[in-house]
Coordinates of C-alpha atoms and ligand atoms in Angstrom, one line a residue:
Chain A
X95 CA 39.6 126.6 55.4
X96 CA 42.7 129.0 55.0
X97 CA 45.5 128.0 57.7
X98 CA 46.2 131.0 59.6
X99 CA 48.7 133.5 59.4
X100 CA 51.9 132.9 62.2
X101 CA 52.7 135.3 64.3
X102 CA 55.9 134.0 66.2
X103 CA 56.7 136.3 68.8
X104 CA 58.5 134.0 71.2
X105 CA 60.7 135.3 73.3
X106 CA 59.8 138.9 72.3
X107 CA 60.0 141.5 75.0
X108 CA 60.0 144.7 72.9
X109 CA 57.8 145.5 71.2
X110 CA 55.9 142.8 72.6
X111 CA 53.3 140.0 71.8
X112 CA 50.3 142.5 72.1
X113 CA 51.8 145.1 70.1
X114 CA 53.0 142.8 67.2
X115 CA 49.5 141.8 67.4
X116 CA 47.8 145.7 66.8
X117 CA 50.8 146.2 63.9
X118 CA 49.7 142.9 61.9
X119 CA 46.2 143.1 62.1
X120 CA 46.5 146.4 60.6
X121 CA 47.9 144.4 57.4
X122 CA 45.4 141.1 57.4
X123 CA 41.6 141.7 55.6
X124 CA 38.4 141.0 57.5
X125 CA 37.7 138.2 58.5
X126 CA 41.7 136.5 58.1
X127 CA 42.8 134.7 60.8
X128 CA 46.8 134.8 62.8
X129 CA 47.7 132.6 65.4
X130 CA 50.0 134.1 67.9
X131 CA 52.7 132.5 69.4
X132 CA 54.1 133.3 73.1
X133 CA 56.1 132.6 75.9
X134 CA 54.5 135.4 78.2
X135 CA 51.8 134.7 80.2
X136 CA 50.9 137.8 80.6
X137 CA 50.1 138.5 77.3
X138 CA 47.8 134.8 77.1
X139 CA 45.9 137.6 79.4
X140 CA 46.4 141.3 78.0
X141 CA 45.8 139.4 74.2
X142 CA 42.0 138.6 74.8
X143 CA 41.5 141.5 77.0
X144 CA 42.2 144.1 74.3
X145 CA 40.5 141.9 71.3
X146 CA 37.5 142.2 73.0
X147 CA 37.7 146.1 74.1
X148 CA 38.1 146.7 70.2
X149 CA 36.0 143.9 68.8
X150 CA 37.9 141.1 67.2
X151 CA 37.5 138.0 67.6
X152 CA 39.5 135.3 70.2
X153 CA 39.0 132.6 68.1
X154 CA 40.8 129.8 70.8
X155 CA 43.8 129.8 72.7
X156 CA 45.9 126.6 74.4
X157 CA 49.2 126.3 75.4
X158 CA 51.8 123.7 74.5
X159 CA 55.1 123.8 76.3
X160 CA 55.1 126.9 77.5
X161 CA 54.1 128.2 74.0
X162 CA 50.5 129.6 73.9
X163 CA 49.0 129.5 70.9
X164 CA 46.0 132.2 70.7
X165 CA 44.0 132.2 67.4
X166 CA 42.2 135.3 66.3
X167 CA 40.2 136.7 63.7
X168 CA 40.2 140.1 62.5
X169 CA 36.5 141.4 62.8
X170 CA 36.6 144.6 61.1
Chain B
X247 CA 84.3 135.5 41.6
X248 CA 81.4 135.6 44.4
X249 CA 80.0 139.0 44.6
X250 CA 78.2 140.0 47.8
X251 CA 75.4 142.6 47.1
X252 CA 74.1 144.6 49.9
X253 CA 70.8 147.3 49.4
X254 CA 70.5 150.0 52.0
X255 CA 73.1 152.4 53.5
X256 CA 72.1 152.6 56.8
X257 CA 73.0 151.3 60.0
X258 CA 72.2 147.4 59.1
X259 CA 74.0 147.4 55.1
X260 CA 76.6 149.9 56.5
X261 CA 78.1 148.0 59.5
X262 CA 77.5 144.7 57.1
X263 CA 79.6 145.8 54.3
X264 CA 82.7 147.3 56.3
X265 CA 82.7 144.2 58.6
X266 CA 82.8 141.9 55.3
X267 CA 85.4 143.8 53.5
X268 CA 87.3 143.3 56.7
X269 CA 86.9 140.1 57.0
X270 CA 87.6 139.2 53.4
X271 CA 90.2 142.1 53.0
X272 CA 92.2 138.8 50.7
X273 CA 89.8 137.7 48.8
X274 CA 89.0 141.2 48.0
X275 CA 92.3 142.4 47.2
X276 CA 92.9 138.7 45.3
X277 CA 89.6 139.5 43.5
X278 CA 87.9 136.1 44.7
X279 CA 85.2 138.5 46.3
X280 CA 83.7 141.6 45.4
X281 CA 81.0 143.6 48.0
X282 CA 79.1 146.0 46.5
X283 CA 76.8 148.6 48.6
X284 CA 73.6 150.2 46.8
X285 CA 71.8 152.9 48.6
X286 CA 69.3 155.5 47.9
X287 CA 71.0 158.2 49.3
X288 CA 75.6 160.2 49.5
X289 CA 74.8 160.5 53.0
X290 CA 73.8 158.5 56.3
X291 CA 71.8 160.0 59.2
X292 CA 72.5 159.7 62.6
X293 CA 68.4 158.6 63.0
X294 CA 68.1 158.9 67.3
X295 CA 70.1 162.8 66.8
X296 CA 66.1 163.7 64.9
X297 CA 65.1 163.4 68.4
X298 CA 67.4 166.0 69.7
X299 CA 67.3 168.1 66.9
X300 CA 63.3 168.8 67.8
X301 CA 64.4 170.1 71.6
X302 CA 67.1 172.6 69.8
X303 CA 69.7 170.0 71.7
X304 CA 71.1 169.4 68.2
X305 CA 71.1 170.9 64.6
X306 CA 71.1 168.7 61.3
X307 CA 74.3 169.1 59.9
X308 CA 75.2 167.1 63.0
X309 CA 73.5 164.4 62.6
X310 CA 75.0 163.6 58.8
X311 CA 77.9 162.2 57.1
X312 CA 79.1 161.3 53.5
X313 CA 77.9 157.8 53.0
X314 CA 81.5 157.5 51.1
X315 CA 83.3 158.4 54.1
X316 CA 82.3 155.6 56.4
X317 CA 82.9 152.8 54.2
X318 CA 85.9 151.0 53.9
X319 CA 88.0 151.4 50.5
X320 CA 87.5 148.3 48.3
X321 CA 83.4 148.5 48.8
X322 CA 82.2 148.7 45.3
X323 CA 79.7 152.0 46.5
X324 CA 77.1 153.4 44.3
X325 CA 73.9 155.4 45.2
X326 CA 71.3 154.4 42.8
X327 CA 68.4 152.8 44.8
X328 CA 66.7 149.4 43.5
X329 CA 63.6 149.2 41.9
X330 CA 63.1 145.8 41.4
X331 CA 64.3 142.7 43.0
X332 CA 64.6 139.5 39.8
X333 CA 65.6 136.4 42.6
X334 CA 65.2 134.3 39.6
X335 CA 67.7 135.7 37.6
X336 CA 69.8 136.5 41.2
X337 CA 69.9 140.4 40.3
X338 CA 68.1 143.3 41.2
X339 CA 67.3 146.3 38.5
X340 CA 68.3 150.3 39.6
X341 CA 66.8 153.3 39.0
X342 CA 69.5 154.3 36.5
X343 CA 68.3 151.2 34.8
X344 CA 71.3 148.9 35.6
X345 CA 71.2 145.8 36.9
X346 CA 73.4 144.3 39.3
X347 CA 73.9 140.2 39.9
X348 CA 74.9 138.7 43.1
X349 CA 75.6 135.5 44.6
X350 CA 74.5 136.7 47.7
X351 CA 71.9 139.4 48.4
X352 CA 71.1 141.3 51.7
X353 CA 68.4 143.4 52.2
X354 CA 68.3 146.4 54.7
X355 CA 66.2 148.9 53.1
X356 CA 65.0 150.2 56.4
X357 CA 61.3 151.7 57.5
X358 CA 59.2 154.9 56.8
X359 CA 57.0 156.7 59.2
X360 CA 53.1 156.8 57.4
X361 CA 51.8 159.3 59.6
X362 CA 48.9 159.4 56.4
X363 CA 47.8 156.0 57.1
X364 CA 45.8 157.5 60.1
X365 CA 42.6 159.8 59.0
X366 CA 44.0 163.4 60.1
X367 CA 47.2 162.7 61.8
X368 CA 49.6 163.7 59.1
X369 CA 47.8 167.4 59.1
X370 CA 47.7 167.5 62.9
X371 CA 50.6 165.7 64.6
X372 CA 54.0 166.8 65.0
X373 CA 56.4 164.3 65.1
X374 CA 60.3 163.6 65.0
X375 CA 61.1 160.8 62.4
X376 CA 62.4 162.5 59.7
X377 CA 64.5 165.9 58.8
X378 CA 61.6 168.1 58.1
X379 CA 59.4 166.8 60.8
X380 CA 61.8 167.6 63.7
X381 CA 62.6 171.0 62.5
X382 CA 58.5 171.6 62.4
X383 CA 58.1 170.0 65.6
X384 CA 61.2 172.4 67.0
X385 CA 59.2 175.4 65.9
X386 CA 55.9 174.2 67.8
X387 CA 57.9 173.8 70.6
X388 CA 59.3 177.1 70.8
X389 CA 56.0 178.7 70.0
X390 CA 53.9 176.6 72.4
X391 CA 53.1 179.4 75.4
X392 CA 50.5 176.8 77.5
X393 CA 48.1 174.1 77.1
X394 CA 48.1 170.1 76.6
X395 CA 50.3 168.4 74.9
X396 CA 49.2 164.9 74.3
X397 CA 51.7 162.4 73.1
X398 CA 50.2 159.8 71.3
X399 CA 51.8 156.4 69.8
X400 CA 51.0 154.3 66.7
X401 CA 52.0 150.9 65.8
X402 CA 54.4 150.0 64.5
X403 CA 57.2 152.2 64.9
X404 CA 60.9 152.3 65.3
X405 CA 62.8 152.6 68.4
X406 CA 60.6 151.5 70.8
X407 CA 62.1 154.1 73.7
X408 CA 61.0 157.2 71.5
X409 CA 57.7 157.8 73.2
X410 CA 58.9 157.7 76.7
X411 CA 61.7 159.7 75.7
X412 CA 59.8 162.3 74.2
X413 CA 57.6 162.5 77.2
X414 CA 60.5 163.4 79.5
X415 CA 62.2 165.9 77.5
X416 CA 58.9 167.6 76.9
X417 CA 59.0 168.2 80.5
X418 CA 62.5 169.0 81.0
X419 CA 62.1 171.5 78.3
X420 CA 59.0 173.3 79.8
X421 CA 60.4 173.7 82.9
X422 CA 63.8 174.8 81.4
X423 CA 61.8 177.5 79.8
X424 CA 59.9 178.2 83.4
X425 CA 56.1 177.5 81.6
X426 CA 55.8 174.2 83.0
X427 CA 53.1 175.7 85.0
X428 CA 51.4 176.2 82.1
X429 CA 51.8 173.1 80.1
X430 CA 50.2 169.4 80.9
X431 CA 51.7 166.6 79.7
X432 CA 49.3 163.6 78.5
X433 CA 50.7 160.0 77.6
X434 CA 49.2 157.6 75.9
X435 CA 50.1 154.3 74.7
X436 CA 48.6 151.5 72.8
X437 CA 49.0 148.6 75.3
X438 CA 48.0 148.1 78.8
X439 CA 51.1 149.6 80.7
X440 CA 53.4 153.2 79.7
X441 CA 56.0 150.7 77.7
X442 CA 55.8 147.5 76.4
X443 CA 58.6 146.5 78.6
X444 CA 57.4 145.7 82.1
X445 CA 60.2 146.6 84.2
X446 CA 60.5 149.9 82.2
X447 CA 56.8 150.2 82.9
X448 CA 57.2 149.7 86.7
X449 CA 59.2 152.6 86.8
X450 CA 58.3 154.9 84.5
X451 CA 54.9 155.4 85.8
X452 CA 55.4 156.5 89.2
X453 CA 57.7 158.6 87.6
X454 CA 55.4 160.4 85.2
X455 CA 53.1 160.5 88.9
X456 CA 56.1 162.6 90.4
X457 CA 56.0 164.9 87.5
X458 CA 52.6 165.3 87.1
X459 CA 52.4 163.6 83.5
X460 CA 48.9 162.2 83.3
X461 CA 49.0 158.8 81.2
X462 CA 46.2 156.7 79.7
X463 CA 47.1 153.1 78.3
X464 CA 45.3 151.0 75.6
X465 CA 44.7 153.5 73.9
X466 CA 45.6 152.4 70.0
X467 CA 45.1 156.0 67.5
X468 CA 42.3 155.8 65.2
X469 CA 41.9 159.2 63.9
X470 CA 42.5 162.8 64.5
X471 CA 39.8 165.1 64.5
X472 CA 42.0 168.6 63.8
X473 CA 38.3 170.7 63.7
X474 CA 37.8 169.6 67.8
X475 CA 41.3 169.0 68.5
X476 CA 40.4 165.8 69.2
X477 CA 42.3 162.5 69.2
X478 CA 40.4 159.0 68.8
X479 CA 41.5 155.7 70.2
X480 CA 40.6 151.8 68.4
X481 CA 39.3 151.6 72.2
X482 CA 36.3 154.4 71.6
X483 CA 37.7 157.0 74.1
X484 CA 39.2 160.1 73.2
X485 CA 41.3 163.0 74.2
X486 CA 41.3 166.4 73.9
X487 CA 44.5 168.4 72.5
X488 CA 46.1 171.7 71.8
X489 CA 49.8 170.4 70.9
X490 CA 49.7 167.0 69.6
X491 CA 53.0 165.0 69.0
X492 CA 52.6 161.4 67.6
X493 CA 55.2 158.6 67.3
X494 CA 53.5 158.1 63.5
X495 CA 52.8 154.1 62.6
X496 CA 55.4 153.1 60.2
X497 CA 56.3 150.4 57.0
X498 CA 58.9 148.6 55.5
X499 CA 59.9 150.9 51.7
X500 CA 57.4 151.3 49.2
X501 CA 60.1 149.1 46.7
X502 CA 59.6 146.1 49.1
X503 CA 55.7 146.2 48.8
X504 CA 55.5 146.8 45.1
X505 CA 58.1 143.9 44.6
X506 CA 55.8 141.6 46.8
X507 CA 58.6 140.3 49.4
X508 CA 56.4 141.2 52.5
X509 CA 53.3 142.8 53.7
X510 CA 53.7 146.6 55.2
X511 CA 56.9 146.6 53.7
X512 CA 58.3 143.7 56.2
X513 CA 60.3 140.8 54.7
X514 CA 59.5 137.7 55.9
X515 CA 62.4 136.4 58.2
X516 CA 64.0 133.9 59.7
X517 CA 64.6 134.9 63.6
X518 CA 67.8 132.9 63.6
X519 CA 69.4 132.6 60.4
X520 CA 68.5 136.1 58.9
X521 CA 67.6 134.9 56.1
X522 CA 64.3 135.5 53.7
X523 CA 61.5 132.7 53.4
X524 CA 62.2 130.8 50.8
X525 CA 65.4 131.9 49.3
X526 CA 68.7 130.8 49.9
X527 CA 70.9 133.1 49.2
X528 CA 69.0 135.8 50.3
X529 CA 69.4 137.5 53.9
X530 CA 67.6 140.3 55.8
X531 CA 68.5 142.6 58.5
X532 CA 67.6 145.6 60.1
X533 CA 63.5 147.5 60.7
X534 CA 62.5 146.0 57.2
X535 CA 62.5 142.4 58.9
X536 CA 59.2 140.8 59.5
X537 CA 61.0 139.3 63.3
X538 CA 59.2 140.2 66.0
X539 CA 61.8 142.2 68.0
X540 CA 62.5 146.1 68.1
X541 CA 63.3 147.9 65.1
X542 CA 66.1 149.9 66.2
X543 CA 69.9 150.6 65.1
X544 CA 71.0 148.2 68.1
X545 CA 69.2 145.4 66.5
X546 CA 70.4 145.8 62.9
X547 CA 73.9 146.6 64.4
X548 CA 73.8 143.0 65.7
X549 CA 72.5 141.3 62.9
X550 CA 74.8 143.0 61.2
X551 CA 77.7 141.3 62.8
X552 CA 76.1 137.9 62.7
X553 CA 75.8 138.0 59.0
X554 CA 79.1 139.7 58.3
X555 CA 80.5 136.3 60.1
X556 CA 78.0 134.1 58.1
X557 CA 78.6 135.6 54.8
X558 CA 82.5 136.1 55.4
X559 CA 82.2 131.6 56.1
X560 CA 79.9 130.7 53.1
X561 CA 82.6 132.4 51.0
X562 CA 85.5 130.8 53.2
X563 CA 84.1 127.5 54.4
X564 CA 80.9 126.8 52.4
X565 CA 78.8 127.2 55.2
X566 CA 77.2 129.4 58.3
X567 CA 78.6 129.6 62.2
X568 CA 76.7 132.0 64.0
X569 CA 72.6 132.5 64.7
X570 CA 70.9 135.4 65.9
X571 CA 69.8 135.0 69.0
X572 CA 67.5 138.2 69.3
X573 CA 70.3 140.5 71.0
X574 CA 68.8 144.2 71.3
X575 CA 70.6 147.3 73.6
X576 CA 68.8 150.3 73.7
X577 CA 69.6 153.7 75.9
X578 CA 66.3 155.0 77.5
X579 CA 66.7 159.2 78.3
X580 CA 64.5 159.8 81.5
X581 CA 64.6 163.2 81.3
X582 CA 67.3 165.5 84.0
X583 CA 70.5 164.4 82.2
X584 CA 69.7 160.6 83.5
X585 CA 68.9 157.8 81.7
X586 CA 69.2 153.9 81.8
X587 CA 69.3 151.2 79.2
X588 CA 67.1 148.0 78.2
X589 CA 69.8 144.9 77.2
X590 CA 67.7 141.3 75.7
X591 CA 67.4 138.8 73.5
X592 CA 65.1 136.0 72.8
X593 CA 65.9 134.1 76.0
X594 CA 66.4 136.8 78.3
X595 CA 64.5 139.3 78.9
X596 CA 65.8 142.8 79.9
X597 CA 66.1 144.0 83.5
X598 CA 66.4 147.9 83.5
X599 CA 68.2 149.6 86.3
X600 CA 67.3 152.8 87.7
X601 CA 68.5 155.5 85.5
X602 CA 71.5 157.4 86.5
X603 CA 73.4 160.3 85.1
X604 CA 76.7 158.1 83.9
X605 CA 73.9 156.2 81.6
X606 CA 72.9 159.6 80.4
X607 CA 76.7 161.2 79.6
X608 CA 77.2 157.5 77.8
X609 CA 74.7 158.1 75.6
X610 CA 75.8 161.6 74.5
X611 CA 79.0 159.9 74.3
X612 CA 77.3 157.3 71.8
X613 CA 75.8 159.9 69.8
X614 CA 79.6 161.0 68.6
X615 CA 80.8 157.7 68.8
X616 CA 77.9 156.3 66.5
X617 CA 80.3 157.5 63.4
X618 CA 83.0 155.0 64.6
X619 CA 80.2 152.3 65.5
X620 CA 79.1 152.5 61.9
X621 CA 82.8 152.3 60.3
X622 CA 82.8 149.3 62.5
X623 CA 85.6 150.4 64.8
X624 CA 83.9 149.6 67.7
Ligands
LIG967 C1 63.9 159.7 66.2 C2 64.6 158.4 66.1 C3 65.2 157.9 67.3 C4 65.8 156.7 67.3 N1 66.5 156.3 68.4 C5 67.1 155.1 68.4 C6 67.9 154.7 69.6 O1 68.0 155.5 70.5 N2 68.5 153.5 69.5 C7 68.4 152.7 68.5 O2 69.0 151.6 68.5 N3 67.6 153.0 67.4 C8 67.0 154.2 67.3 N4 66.3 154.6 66.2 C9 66.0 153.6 65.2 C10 67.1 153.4 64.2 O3 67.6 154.6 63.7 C11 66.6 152.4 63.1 O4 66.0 151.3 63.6 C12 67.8 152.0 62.2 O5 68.3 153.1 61.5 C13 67.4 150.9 61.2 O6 68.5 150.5 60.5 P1 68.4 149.9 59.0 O7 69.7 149.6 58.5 O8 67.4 148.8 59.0 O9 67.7 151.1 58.2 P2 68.1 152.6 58.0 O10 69.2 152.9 58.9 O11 66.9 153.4 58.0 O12 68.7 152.5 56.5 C14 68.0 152.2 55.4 C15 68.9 152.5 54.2 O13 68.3 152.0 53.0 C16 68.4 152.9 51.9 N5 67.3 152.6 51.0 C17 66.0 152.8 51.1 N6 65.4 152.4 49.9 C18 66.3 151.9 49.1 C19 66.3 151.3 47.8 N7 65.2 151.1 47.2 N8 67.5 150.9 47.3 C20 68.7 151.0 48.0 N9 68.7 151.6 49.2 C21 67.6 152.0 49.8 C22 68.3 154.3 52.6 O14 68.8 155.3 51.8 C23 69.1 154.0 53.9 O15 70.4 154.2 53.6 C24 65.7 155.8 66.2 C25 65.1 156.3 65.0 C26 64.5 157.6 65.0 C27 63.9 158.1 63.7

């Protein structure tokens, strides 16, 4: 299997985790996978949350030293 | 000799090459260095004045200068835009065919709205992001009598405060023209709360509540039906329009895709150093950076002056001294001649004040000022 794709968005405020997320799985093919990385705990929440309203896939997500590491898969 | 090559005349290669000459103004004059600037274009664009141009605020000859004009004297200045980067052969070829060769290379090609990359919102969207855009979206302003005006953003796009902005003075302007009556104001934006920073989110949204600017949040643009004026979200909802004005998705330059140096048009970066994966000598700065921070002037203005310092010690003392830590300042208008202004970096997030009018008459300062900012006199 393929090693993800990083997304390191530590410390990012503005634009944000989520949005990073929406901008680079514009780029990736179906079925690629990205790990995000982030210090905000809100967006360990907001990340899942919009995945599943627009149907891609939260592959696993755990958090090491205040990093969480959320996996995803680009559905469609 | 060690011959510093910078592409892109904007804000990033701009402030970069004027604070190298200065700080090799010897080894320039004693010919130990040369910096030389290519750019695609004889003049620079005052990019946040587009924004003002669209509300009649401002008028384009404004917001433009002779590139020539805000460099200092011994940068080697030629417009002839690169084609094709050879990292092998440490060189990069021209459109006029030449090639130039560089010990060191830094990239700051910039980004490009791609309004086309959504199905119908290049046909149906005004927007603000370039020249010919603004002045369009200035006429649909002035001819707009009533109705709903949805503002709608993409992902990715530059300056981050844009939508909000836009949002404001769209009120402002109605109700400066007495049809505000007449006209609703629709927000949308593509995560879960009106701006992806929270604190600007906590009080932006009462404040569109107090003006009676209805908002809907996730809410990512998918298409634009222009037949049923009709805009669709990633999120299956949709909204109904009869102005629409977009902050358009954008990408890094075309020459940066077709050269394969990053996907989208975005280099792959290091946060902290600036420079490109995998080359040494090779440093990037500005919107066509892969880092994941804003791409606005403020952030290439910074990186700027980190890698002036860098470059200016590799040629002095054989090595770097400074990282970038992630330091962003952005103005936020909030409509009423008041506005406020987001300050961060990677370790510290930003904590906005209420907006005032000083913030505001700062930032109309700034847009005057910017032309000393980019000679880097400030
Ligand atoms: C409407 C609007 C409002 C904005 N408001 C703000 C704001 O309030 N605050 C803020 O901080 N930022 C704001 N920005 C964003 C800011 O203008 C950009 O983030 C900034 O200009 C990026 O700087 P840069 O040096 O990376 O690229 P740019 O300034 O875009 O410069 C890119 C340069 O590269 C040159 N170039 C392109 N292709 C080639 C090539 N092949 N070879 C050589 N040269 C090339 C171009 O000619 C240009 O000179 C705004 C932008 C817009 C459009």
């Amino acid at each position: 299997m393929q090693d993800p794709q990083i997304l390191d968005a530590r410390g990012a405020t503005c634009p944000g985790p989520l949005m990073e997320l929406i901008a680079h799985i514009k780029l990736m093919d179906v079925g690629e996978e990205v790990e995000v990385l982030t210090t905000d705990r809100g967006s360990a929440t907001d990340i899942p949350i919009w995945l599943r309203k627009v149907g891609h896939e939260c592959i696993n997500m755990r958090e090491d030293a205040g990093v969480y590491h959320i996996r995803v898969r680009k559905t469609k | 000799m060690k011959r510093i090559l910078i592409v892109g005349g904007g804000i990033g290669g701009t402030i970069l090459a004027n604070n190298l000459a200065r700080r090799l103004n010897h080894e320039l004059h004693s010919g130990d260095v040369g910096i030389t600037l290519l750019s695609a274009s004889d003049r620079h664009m005052y990019q946040p004045g587009l924004l003002y141009v669209a509300f009649g605020r401002m008028t384009p000859d404004e917001i433009y200068r002779d590139q020539a004009s805000l460099l200092e004297p011994d940068i080697a200045f030629h417009v002839d835009p690169v084609e094709e980067f050879r990292f092998e052969a440490n060189a990069v070829r021209t459109a006029s065919g030449k090639s130039f060769e560089y010990d060191y290379l830094a990239i700051a090609t910039g980004s490009r709205p791609v309004a086309e990359s959504i199905p119908g919102l290049a046909e149906h969207a005004h927007h603000v992001y370039t020249e010919a855009a603004a002045l369009k979206t200035f006429q649909a302003l002035r001819d707009f009598q009533g109705g709903k005006i949805v503002v709608a953003a993409a992902v990715p796009h530059k300056c981050p405060m844009v939508p909000l902005e836009i949002t404001f003075l769209l009120h402002d302007y109605f109700q400066d023209r007495g049809l505000l009556d007449k006209v609703k104001i629709h927000y949308t934006y593509p995560i879960n709360r009106v701006h992806s920073l929270e604190n600007v989110a906590k009080w932006a949204a009462p404040e569109f509540d107090r003006l009676g600017i209805s908002y809907e949040t996730l809410f990512n643009v998918k298409e634009v039906d222009g037949a049923k004026r009709q805009v669709l979200s990633e999120e299956g909802s949709s909204v109904d329009y009869d102005l629409l004005i977009a902050i358009p998705p954008h990408k890094g330059m075309e020459v940066i895709e077709k050269n394969n140096l990053g996907k989208g048009g975005w280099i792959p970066t290091d946060r902290n150093s600036l420079r490109m994966e995998n080359r040494d000598n090779v440093f990037v700065l500005g919107d066509t950076t892969n880092i994941a921070t804003s791409k606005a002037g403020s952030t290439a203005h910074y990186e700027a002056e980190v890698l002036g310092e860098n470059l200016a010690a590799l040629v002095k003392l054989g090595s770097e001294v400074k990282t970038y830590e992630g330091k962003v300042f952005c103005f936020i208008e909030a409509g009423k001649d008041r506005a406020t202004y987001a300050s961060f970096d990677y370790n510290h997030p930003p904590q906005p004040q209420p907006p005032t009018q000083a913030v505001h008459w700062f930032k109309m300062a700034y847009n005057r000022l910017y032309w000393n900012s980019v000679r880097g006199l400030l």
